[in-house]
PDB file of C-alpha atoms and ligand atoms in Angstrom:
ATOM      1  CA  UNK A   1       0.000   0.000   0.000  1.00 45.00           C
ATOM      2  CA  UNK A   2       3.086   2.265  -0.133  1.00 43.00           C
ATOM      3  CA  UNK A   3       1.757   3.859  -3.286  1.00 60.00           C
ATOM      4  CA  UNK A   4      -1.630   4.631  -1.777  1.00 63.00           C
ATOM      5  CA  UNK A   5       0.023   6.111   1.327  1.00 64.00           C
ATOM      6  CA  UNK A   6       2.361   8.343  -0.655  1.00 55.00           C
ATOM      7  CA  UNK A   7      -0.531  10.508  -1.736  1.00 64.00           C
ATOM      8  CA  UNK A   8      -1.556  13.760  -0.226  1.00 73.00           C
ATOM      9  CA  UNK A   9      -5.239  13.014  -0.028  1.00 81.00           C
ATOM     10  CA  UNK A  10      -6.239  16.255   1.681  1.00 86.00           C
ATOM     11  CA  UNK A  11      -9.665  16.523   3.217  1.00 91.00           C
ATOM     12  CA  UNK A  12     -12.174  13.817   2.464  1.00 94.00           C
ATOM     13  CA  UNK A  13     -15.752  14.201   3.580  1.00 96.00           C
ATOM     14  CA  UNK A  14     -18.108  11.263   3.689  1.00 96.00           C
ATOM     15  CA  UNK A  15     -21.774  12.141   3.454  1.00 96.00           C
ATOM     16  CA  UNK A  16     -24.723   9.823   3.698  1.00 93.00           C
ATOM     17  CA  UNK A  17     -27.577   8.941   6.020  1.00 92.00           C
ATOM     18  CA  UNK A  18     -26.986   7.097   9.285  1.00 90.00           C
ATOM     19  CA  UNK A  19     -26.354   3.446   8.413  1.00 89.00           C
ATOM     20  CA  UNK A  20     -24.934   4.182   4.957  1.00 93.00           C
ATOM     21  CA  UNK A  21     -21.593   2.707   6.011  1.00 91.00           C
ATOM     22  CA  UNK A  22     -19.690   5.975   6.426  1.00 93.00           C
ATOM     23  CA  UNK A  23     -17.885   4.676   9.524  1.00 90.00           C
ATOM     24  CA  UNK A  24     -16.756   1.487   7.795  1.00 90.00           C
ATOM     25  CA  UNK A  25     -15.598   3.291   4.658  1.00 96.00           C
ATOM     26  CA  UNK A  26     -13.912   6.044   6.672  1.00 95.00           C
ATOM     27  CA  UNK A  27     -11.894   3.422   8.586  1.00 93.00           C
ATOM     28  CA  UNK A  28     -10.876   1.753   5.327  1.00 95.00           C
ATOM     29  CA  UNK A  29      -9.814   5.051   3.760  1.00 95.00           C
ATOM     30  CA  UNK A  30      -7.848   5.841   6.922  1.00 94.00           C
ATOM     31  CA  UNK A  31      -6.004   2.519   6.822  1.00 94.00           C
ATOM     32  CA  UNK A  32      -5.320   2.619   3.096  1.00 94.00           C
ATOM     33  CA  UNK A  33      -3.959   6.164   2.960  1.00 92.00           C
ATOM     34  CA  UNK A  34      -2.514   6.412   6.470  1.00 93.00           C
ATOM     35  CA  UNK A  35      -4.707   9.323   7.566  1.00 93.00           C
ATOM     36  CA  UNK A  36      -6.917   9.670  10.649  1.00 96.00           C
ATOM     37  CA  UNK A  37     -10.623   8.995  10.548  1.00 96.00           C
ATOM     38  CA  UNK A  38     -12.495  11.682  12.442  1.00 96.00           C
ATOM     39  CA  UNK A  39     -16.060  10.997  13.471  1.00 95.00           C
ATOM     40  CA  UNK A  40     -17.863  13.823  15.258  1.00 97.00           C
ATOM     41  CA  UNK A  41     -20.291  11.211  16.626  1.00 94.00           C
ATOM     42  CA  UNK A  42     -17.350   9.345  18.243  1.00 94.00           C
ATOM     43  CA  UNK A  43     -15.816  12.581  19.562  1.00 97.00           C
ATOM     44  CA  UNK A  44     -19.161  13.593  21.055  1.00 97.00           C
ATOM     45  CA  UNK A  45     -19.705  10.142  22.608  1.00 95.00           C
ATOM     46  CA  UNK A  46     -16.265  10.531  24.248  1.00 96.00           C
ATOM     47  CA  UNK A  47     -17.371  13.897  25.696  1.00 97.00           C
ATOM     48  CA  UNK A  48     -20.598  12.325  26.968  1.00 97.00           C
ATOM     49  CA  UNK A  49     -18.652   9.464  28.559  1.00 95.00           C
ATOM     50  CA  UNK A  50     -16.222  11.873  30.229  1.00 97.00           C
ATOM     51  CA  UNK A  51     -19.075  14.162  31.331  1.00 97.00           C
ATOM     52  CA  UNK A  52     -17.403  17.302  29.972  1.00 97.00           C
ATOM     53  CA  UNK A  53     -19.456  20.514  29.624  1.00 97.00           C
ATOM     54  CA  UNK A  54     -20.015  19.726  25.951  1.00 97.00           C
ATOM     55  CA  UNK A  55     -20.891  16.128  26.776  1.00 97.00           C
ATOM     56  CA  UNK A  56     -23.520  17.204  29.295  1.00 97.00           C
ATOM     57  CA  UNK A  57     -25.103  19.567  26.769  1.00 97.00           C
ATOM     58  CA  UNK A  58     -25.025  17.008  23.949  1.00 97.00           C
ATOM     59  CA  UNK A  59     -26.210  13.922  25.829  1.00 96.00           C
ATOM     60  CA  UNK A  60     -29.991  14.444  25.715  1.00 95.00           C
ATOM     61  CA  UNK A  61     -29.892  15.830  22.169  1.00 96.00           C
ATOM     62  CA  UNK A  62     -28.025  12.762  20.918  1.00 95.00           C
ATOM     63  CA  UNK A  63     -30.315  10.365  22.762  1.00 92.00           C
ATOM     64  CA  UNK A  64     -33.277  11.910  20.906  1.00 92.00           C
ATOM     65  CA  UNK A  65     -31.515  11.553  17.544  1.00 90.00           C
ATOM     66  CA  UNK A  66     -31.424  15.315  16.971  1.00 91.00           C
ATOM     67  CA  UNK A  67     -28.436  17.348  15.834  1.00 93.00           C
ATOM     68  CA  UNK A  68     -26.172  19.076  18.353  1.00 97.00           C
ATOM     69  CA  UNK A  69     -26.227  22.876  17.682  1.00 97.00           C
ATOM     70  CA  UNK A  70     -23.543  23.959  15.204  1.00 96.00           C
ATOM     71  CA  UNK A  71     -21.803  26.410  17.558  1.00 95.00           C
ATOM     72  CA  UNK A  72     -21.106  23.715  20.115  1.00 96.00           C
ATOM     73  CA  UNK A  73     -19.107  21.658  17.621  1.00 97.00           C
ATOM     74  CA  UNK A  74     -16.679  24.060  16.011  1.00 98.00           C
ATOM     75  CA  UNK A  75     -14.036  24.168  18.783  1.00 96.00           C
ATOM     76  CA  UNK A  76     -14.091  20.391  19.100  1.00 97.00           C
ATOM     77  CA  UNK A  77     -13.607  19.890  15.348  1.00 98.00           C
ATOM     78  CA  UNK A  78     -10.986  22.659  15.013  1.00 97.00           C
ATOM     79  CA  UNK A  79      -8.936  21.203  17.880  1.00 96.00           C
ATOM     80  CA  UNK A  80      -8.990  17.756  16.328  1.00 97.00           C
ATOM     81  CA  UNK A  81      -8.059  18.967  12.822  1.00 95.00           C
ATOM     82  CA  UNK A  82      -5.111  20.928  14.232  1.00 94.00           C
ATOM     83  CA  UNK A  83      -3.450  17.742  15.498  1.00 95.00           C
ATOM     84  CA  UNK A  84      -0.246  16.902  13.573  1.00 92.00           C
ATOM     85  CA  UNK A  85      -1.642  13.594  12.287  1.00 93.00           C
ATOM     86  CA  UNK A  86      -4.039  15.573  10.036  1.00 92.00           C
ATOM     87  CA  UNK A  87      -1.244  17.278   8.096  1.00 85.00           C
ATOM     88  CA  UNK A  88      -1.440  15.117   4.950  1.00 83.00           C
ATOM     89  CA  UNK A  89      -5.155  14.667   5.069  1.00 89.00           C
ATOM     90  CA  UNK A  90      -8.021  13.209   7.059  1.00 94.00           C
ATOM     91  CA  UNK A  91     -11.425  11.635   6.589  1.00 96.00           C
ATOM     92  CA  UNK A  92     -14.431  13.305   8.152  1.00 97.00           C
ATOM     93  CA  UNK A  93     -17.339  11.055   9.003  1.00 95.00           C
ATOM     94  CA  UNK A  94     -20.486  12.801  10.260  1.00 94.00           C
ATOM     95  CA  UNK A  95     -19.280  16.362   9.716  1.00 97.00           C
ATOM     96  CA  UNK A  96     -20.474  18.660   8.169  1.00 97.00           C
ATOM     97  CA  UNK A  97     -24.115  17.853   8.749  1.00 94.00           C
ATOM     98  CA  UNK A  98     -25.682  21.257   8.121  1.00 94.00           C
ATOM     99  CA  UNK A  99     -25.107  23.885   5.438  1.00 92.00           C
ATOM    100  CA  UNK A 100     -23.713  26.212   8.146  1.00 95.00           C
ATOM    101  CA  UNK A 101     -21.157  23.563   9.196  1.00 96.00           C
ATOM    102  CA  UNK A 102     -20.127  23.129   5.546  1.00 95.00           C
ATOM    103  CA  UNK A 103     -19.532  26.879   5.207  1.00 93.00           C
ATOM    104  CA  UNK A 104     -17.558  26.926   8.474  1.00 96.00           C
ATOM    105  CA  UNK A 105     -15.423  23.998   7.313  1.00 95.00           C
ATOM    106  CA  UNK A 106     -14.634  25.606   3.959  1.00 91.00           C
ATOM    107  CA  UNK A 107     -13.452  28.762   5.742  1.00 92.00           C
ATOM    108  CA  UNK A 108     -11.442  26.734   8.282  1.00 93.00           C
ATOM    109  CA  UNK A 109      -9.710  24.659   5.604  1.00 91.00           C
ATOM    110  CA  UNK A 110      -8.950  27.710   3.520  1.00 87.00           C
ATOM    111  CA  UNK A 111      -7.464  29.574   6.490  1.00 88.00           C
ATOM    112  CA  UNK A 112      -5.573  26.794   8.186  1.00 85.00           C
ATOM    113  CA  UNK A 113      -4.817  24.169   5.553  1.00 77.00           C
ATOM    114  CA  UNK A 114      -4.044  26.029   2.385  1.00 69.00           C
ATOM    115  CA  UNK A 115      -0.301  26.257   3.085  1.00 60.00           C
ATOM    116  CA  UNK A 116       0.069  22.915   4.770  1.00 56.00           C
ATOM    117  CA  UNK A 117      -1.389  20.617   2.169  1.00 52.00           C
ATOM    118  CA  UNK A 118      -1.243  22.922  -0.806  1.00 53.00           C
ATOM    119  CA  UNK A 119      -4.882  22.321  -1.551  1.00 61.00           C
ATOM    120  CA  UNK A 120      -7.885  22.543   0.641  1.00 67.00           C
ATOM    121  CA  UNK A 121     -10.921  21.786  -1.498  1.00 80.00           C
ATOM    122  CA  UNK A 122     -12.337  18.665   0.075  1.00 87.00           C
ATOM    123  CA  UNK A 123     -13.311  15.578  -1.878  1.00 90.00           C
ATOM    124  CA  UNK A 124     -16.924  14.939  -0.912  1.00 95.00           C
ATOM    125  CA  UNK A 125     -18.243  11.426  -1.322  1.00 96.00           C
ATOM    126  CA  UNK A 126     -21.922  10.752  -0.753  1.00 96.00           C
ATOM    127  CA  UNK A 127     -22.932   7.160  -0.042  1.00 96.00           C
ATOM    128  CA  UNK A 128     -26.524   6.517  -1.165  1.00 94.00           C
ATOM    129  CA  UNK A 129     -28.537   3.668   0.354  1.00 94.00           C
ATOM    130  CA  UNK A 130     -32.266   2.718   0.126  1.00 93.00           C
ATOM    131  CA  UNK A 131     -34.409   3.577   3.156  1.00 89.00           C
ATOM    132  CA  UNK A 132     -35.410  -0.025   4.039  1.00 89.00           C
ATOM    133  CA  UNK A 133     -31.852  -1.221   3.766  1.00 89.00           C
ATOM    134  CA  UNK A 134     -30.823   1.592   6.157  1.00 90.00           C
ATOM    135  CA  UNK A 135     -33.390   0.525   8.748  1.00 88.00           C
ATOM    136  CA  UNK A 136     -32.120  -3.052   8.645  1.00 87.00           C
ATOM    137  CA  UNK A 137     -28.521  -1.953   8.969  1.00 87.00           C
ATOM    138  CA  UNK A 138     -29.208   0.365  11.893  1.00 89.00           C
ATOM    139  CA  UNK A 139     -31.466  -1.914  13.921  1.00 90.00           C
ATOM    140  CA  UNK A 140     -28.935  -4.752  13.446  1.00 92.00           C
ATOM    141  CA  UNK A 141     -25.837  -2.707  14.275  1.00 89.00           C
ATOM    142  CA  UNK A 142     -23.601  -3.984  17.092  1.00 93.00           C
ATOM    143  CA  UNK A 143     -20.336  -2.269  18.029  1.00 92.00           C
ATOM    144  CA  UNK A 144     -17.234  -3.474  19.860  1.00 94.00           C
ATOM    145  CA  UNK A 145     -16.449  -1.086  22.755  1.00 92.00           C
ATOM    146  CA  UNK A 146     -12.755  -2.024  22.632  1.00 94.00           C
ATOM    147  CA  UNK A 147     -11.676  -1.946  18.971  1.00 93.00           C
ATOM    148  CA  UNK A 148     -14.660  -0.111  17.455  1.00 88.00           C
ATOM    149  CA  UNK A 149     -15.363  -2.861  14.914  1.00 90.00           C
ATOM    150  CA  UNK A 150     -18.935  -2.752  13.656  1.00 87.00           C
ATOM    151  CA  UNK A 151     -21.011  -5.914  13.092  1.00 92.00           C
ATOM    152  CA  UNK A 152     -24.536  -6.434  11.870  1.00 90.00           C
ATOM    153  CA  UNK A 153     -26.851  -8.925  13.500  1.00 90.00           C
ATOM    154  CA  UNK A 154     -28.524  -9.703  10.138  1.00 86.00           C
ATOM    155  CA  UNK A 155     -25.860  -9.045   7.536  1.00 84.00           C
ATOM    156  CA  UNK A 156     -22.473  -9.949   9.065  1.00 86.00           C
ATOM    157  CA  UNK A 157     -22.806 -11.276  12.599  1.00 94.00           C
ATOM    158  CA  UNK A 158     -19.778 -12.127  14.751  1.00 96.00           C
ATOM    159  CA  UNK A 159     -18.713 -15.808  14.961  1.00 97.00           C
ATOM    160  CA  UNK A 160     -20.024 -16.015  18.545  1.00 96.00           C
ATOM    161  CA  UNK A 161     -23.284 -14.233  19.386  1.00 94.00           C
ATOM    162  CA  UNK A 162     -22.635 -10.700  20.696  1.00 95.00           C
ATOM    163  CA  UNK A 163     -18.874 -11.192  21.095  1.00 97.00           C
ATOM    164  CA  UNK A 164     -16.167  -9.386  19.083  1.00 97.00           C
ATOM    165  CA  UNK A 165     -14.197 -11.781  16.816  1.00 97.00           C
ATOM    166  CA  UNK A 166     -11.023  -9.759  17.342  1.00 96.00           C
ATOM    167  CA  UNK A 167     -10.791  -9.180  21.081  1.00 97.00           C
ATOM    168  CA  UNK A 168     -13.662 -11.072  22.733  1.00 97.00           C
ATOM    169  CA  UNK A 169     -15.373  -7.937  24.106  1.00 97.00           C
ATOM    170  CA  UNK A 170     -19.142  -7.969  24.557  1.00 97.00           C
ATOM    171  CA  UNK A 171     -20.771  -6.012  21.722  1.00 96.00           C
ATOM    172  CA  UNK A 172     -23.197  -3.192  22.482  1.00 93.00           C
ATOM    173  CA  UNK A 173     -26.139  -1.510  20.771  1.00 91.00           C
ATOM    174  CA  UNK A 174     -25.890   2.264  20.554  1.00 85.00           C
ATOM    175  CA  UNK A 175     -28.678   3.953  22.517  1.00 84.00           C
ATOM    176  CA  UNK A 176     -29.607   5.939  19.407  1.00 85.00           C
ATOM    177  CA  UNK A 177     -30.012   2.767  17.316  1.00 85.00           C
ATOM    178  CA  UNK A 178     -33.532   2.127  18.675  1.00 85.00           C
ATOM    179  CA  UNK A 179     -36.167   2.261  15.951  1.00 84.00           C
ATOM    180  CA  UNK A 180     -37.990   5.458  17.041  1.00 87.00           C
ATOM    181  CA  UNK A 181     -34.654   7.298  17.390  1.00 91.00           C
ATOM    182  CA  UNK A 182     -33.480   5.908  14.061  1.00 91.00           C
ATOM    183  CA  UNK A 183     -36.509   7.426  12.331  1.00 89.00           C
ATOM    184  CA  UNK A 184     -35.689  10.780  13.969  1.00 90.00           C
ATOM    185  CA  UNK A 185     -32.056  10.555  12.802  1.00 90.00           C
ATOM    186  CA  UNK A 186     -33.129   9.738   9.241  1.00 91.00           C
ATOM    187  CA  UNK A 187     -35.515  12.690   9.330  1.00 90.00           C
ATOM    188  CA  UNK A 188     -32.692  14.974  10.563  1.00 89.00           C
ATOM    189  CA  UNK A 189     -30.609  13.730   7.648  1.00 92.00           C
ATOM    190  CA  UNK A 190     -33.273  14.493   5.078  1.00 90.00           C
ATOM    191  CA  UNK A 191     -34.074  17.979   6.361  1.00 92.00           C
ATOM    192  CA  UNK A 192     -30.676  19.199   7.588  1.00 89.00           C
ATOM    193  CA  UNK A 193     -27.949  17.197   5.868  1.00 89.00           C
ATOM    194  CA  UNK A 194     -29.420  16.794   2.385  1.00 89.00           C
ATOM    195  CA  UNK A 195     -28.722  20.534   1.781  1.00 92.00           C
ATOM    196  CA  UNK A 196     -25.032  19.855   2.537  1.00 95.00           C
ATOM    197  CA  UNK A 197     -24.890  17.473  -0.432  1.00 94.00           C
ATOM    198  CA  UNK A 198     -26.611  20.129  -2.527  1.00 92.00           C
ATOM    199  CA  UNK A 199     -24.097  22.749  -1.322  1.00 92.00           C
ATOM    200  CA  UNK A 200     -21.147  20.637  -2.499  1.00 93.00           C
ATOM    201  CA  UNK A 201     -22.945  19.536  -5.679  1.00 93.00           C
ATOM    202  CA  UNK A 202     -23.455  23.197  -6.611  1.00 91.00           C
ATOM    203  CA  UNK A 203     -19.686  23.689  -6.277  1.00 87.00           C
ATOM    204  CA  UNK A 204     -19.032  20.655  -8.491  1.00 87.00           C
ATOM    205  CA  UNK A 205     -17.345  18.737  -5.669  1.00 88.00           C
ATOM    206  CA  UNK A 206     -19.819  15.936  -4.972  1.00 93.00           C
ATOM    207  CA  UNK A 207     -19.198  12.339  -5.993  1.00 94.00           C
ATOM    208  CA  UNK A 208     -22.075   9.881  -5.429  1.00 95.00           C
ATOM    209  CA  UNK A 209     -21.437   6.224  -4.702  1.00 96.00           C
ATOM    210  CA  UNK A 210     -24.053   3.447  -4.656  1.00 96.00           C
ATOM    211  CA  UNK A 211     -23.944   2.188  -1.058  1.00 95.00           C
ATOM    212  CA  UNK A 212     -26.409  -0.663  -1.692  1.00 94.00           C
ATOM    213  CA  UNK A 213     -23.575  -2.704  -3.224  1.00 93.00           C
ATOM    214  CA  UNK A 214     -21.489  -5.171  -1.172  1.00 91.00           C
ATOM    215  CA  UNK A 215     -19.148  -3.357   1.198  1.00 91.00           C
ATOM    216  CA  UNK A 216     -15.935  -4.251  -0.704  1.00 95.00           C
ATOM    217  CA  UNK A 217     -17.459  -2.981  -3.936  1.00 96.00           C
ATOM    218  CA  UNK A 218     -18.384   0.300  -2.208  1.00 97.00           C
ATOM    219  CA  UNK A 219     -14.783   0.612  -0.958  1.00 97.00           C
ATOM    220  CA  UNK A 220     -13.405  -0.016  -4.438  1.00 97.00           C
ATOM    221  CA  UNK A 221     -15.543   2.806  -5.859  1.00 96.00           C
ATOM    222  CA  UNK A 222     -14.695   5.103  -2.954  1.00 96.00           C
ATOM    223  CA  UNK A 223     -10.924   4.502  -3.404  1.00 95.00           C
ATOM    224  CA  UNK A 224     -11.253   5.216  -7.124  1.00 93.00           C
ATOM    225  CA  UNK A 225     -12.920   8.546  -6.357  1.00 91.00           C
ATOM    226  CA  UNK A 226     -10.239   9.442  -3.810  1.00 90.00           C
ATOM    227  CA  UNK A 227      -7.426   8.539  -6.184  1.00 88.00           C
ATOM    228  CA  UNK A 228      -8.965  10.457  -9.050  1.00 86.00           C
ATOM    229  CA  UNK A 229      -8.750  13.607  -6.922  1.00 76.00           C
ATOM    230  CA  UNK A 230      -5.713  13.119  -4.671  1.00 70.00           C
ATOM    231  CA  UNK A 231      -2.325  14.645  -5.404  1.00 60.00           C
ATOM    232  CA  UNK A 232       1.010  12.854  -4.779  1.00 56.00           C
ATOM    233  CA  UNK A 233       2.793  14.010  -1.616  1.00 52.00           C
ATOM    234  CA  UNK A 234       5.268  16.660  -2.701  1.00 50.00           C
ATOM    235  CA  UNK A 235       8.831  15.363  -2.805  1.00 43.00           C
ATOM    236  CA  UNK A 236       7.803  11.674  -2.930  1.00 40.00           C
TER     237      UNK A 236
HETATM  238  P1  LIG J 301     -23.152   9.576  14.381  1.00 61.43           P
HETATM  239  O1  LIG J 301     -22.308   8.650  15.175  1.00 61.43           O
HETATM  240  O2  LIG J 301     -22.374  10.278  13.294  1.00 61.43           O
HETATM  241  O3  LIG J 301     -24.422   8.941  13.862  1.00 61.43           O
HETATM  242  O4  LIG J 301     -23.613  10.760  15.388  1.00 61.43           O
HETATM  243  C1  LIG J 301     -24.374  10.472  16.536  1.00 61.43           C
HETATM  244  C2  LIG J 301     -25.088  11.728  17.011  1.00 61.43           C
HETATM  245  O5  LIG J 301     -24.108  12.734  17.347  1.00 61.43           O
HETATM  246  C3  LIG J 301     -25.985  12.399  15.991  1.00 61.43           C
HETATM  247  O6  LIG J 301     -27.278  11.806  15.946  1.00 61.43           O
HETATM  248  C4  LIG J 301     -26.017  13.820  16.524  1.00 61.43           C
HETATM  249  O7  LIG J 301     -26.861  13.937  17.671  1.00 61.43           O
HETATM  250  C5  LIG J 301     -24.590  14.033  17.000  1.00 61.43           C
HETATM  251  N1  LIG J 301     -23.721  14.557  15.931  1.00 61.43           N
HETATM  252  C6  LIG J 301     -22.657  13.940  15.339  1.00 61.43           C
HETATM  253  N2  LIG J 301     -22.086  14.712  14.397  1.00 61.43           N
HETATM  254  C7  LIG J 301     -22.826  15.855  14.371  1.00 61.43           C
HETATM  255  C8  LIG J 301     -22.774  17.050  13.604  1.00 61.43           C
HETATM  256  N3  LIG J 301     -21.847  17.211  12.650  1.00 61.43           N
HETATM  257  N4  LIG J 301     -23.687  18.014  13.854  1.00 61.43           N
HETATM  258  C9  LIG J 301     -24.622  17.872  14.816  1.00 61.43           C
HETATM  259  N5  LIG J 301     -24.753  16.775  15.568  1.00 61.43           N
HETATM  260  C10 LIG J 301     -23.859  15.762  15.355  1.00 61.43           C
END
């Protein structure tokens, strides 16, 4: 994978409804190109777990499947993107989720990343999946608390019921993966995040990928899109 890693992939944004497989694809992009995968959902869950001020404000909102107000997120995202491991690029999973967040991110990347990576226009990949397929994926989702691996009760269960194949931890169901909350999250996607896709489409930066295909096929298409846009790391 030396070739894949010697690219300056810049900012990659994965868009798509909850359950589209953004987390899985973001991890794969991260591993293939040696860049960090940044999930605002994971960062927020960490804040909730640690009972920080942000975590206390976000907890109830997340449990209802609603979006955390834009202003609460910007410091958290900025701090993460300023870490040295983001210098050659990063994958954002779950951010931006509103048109305002997309505008903020464009300004942030232009101000802080233009010199560092020589280019700041993000590659935006939207993963499209049918509604019924999404419901099945979300209600069946089980996560390993130790390594973060994601299983699906219906589609790719672990070898032993509810136990991670890799480290033996007991899998858990996210509190926002209950059906009534799932419907709320899908509604939030349609009303608040769909405009983000339109924002990037209007700037000619949106690539759509069919997320109903098998997961490896989705990855292949995603990698092709990344490689069509990524520049080689200067000097390599
Ligand atoms: P996720 O793991 O990406 O599905 O995010 C879980 C929850 O965290 C969402 O349902 C929201 O409540 C909150 N969240 C994550 N990212 C964002 C964001 N960019 N804007 C607002 N809320 C977010």
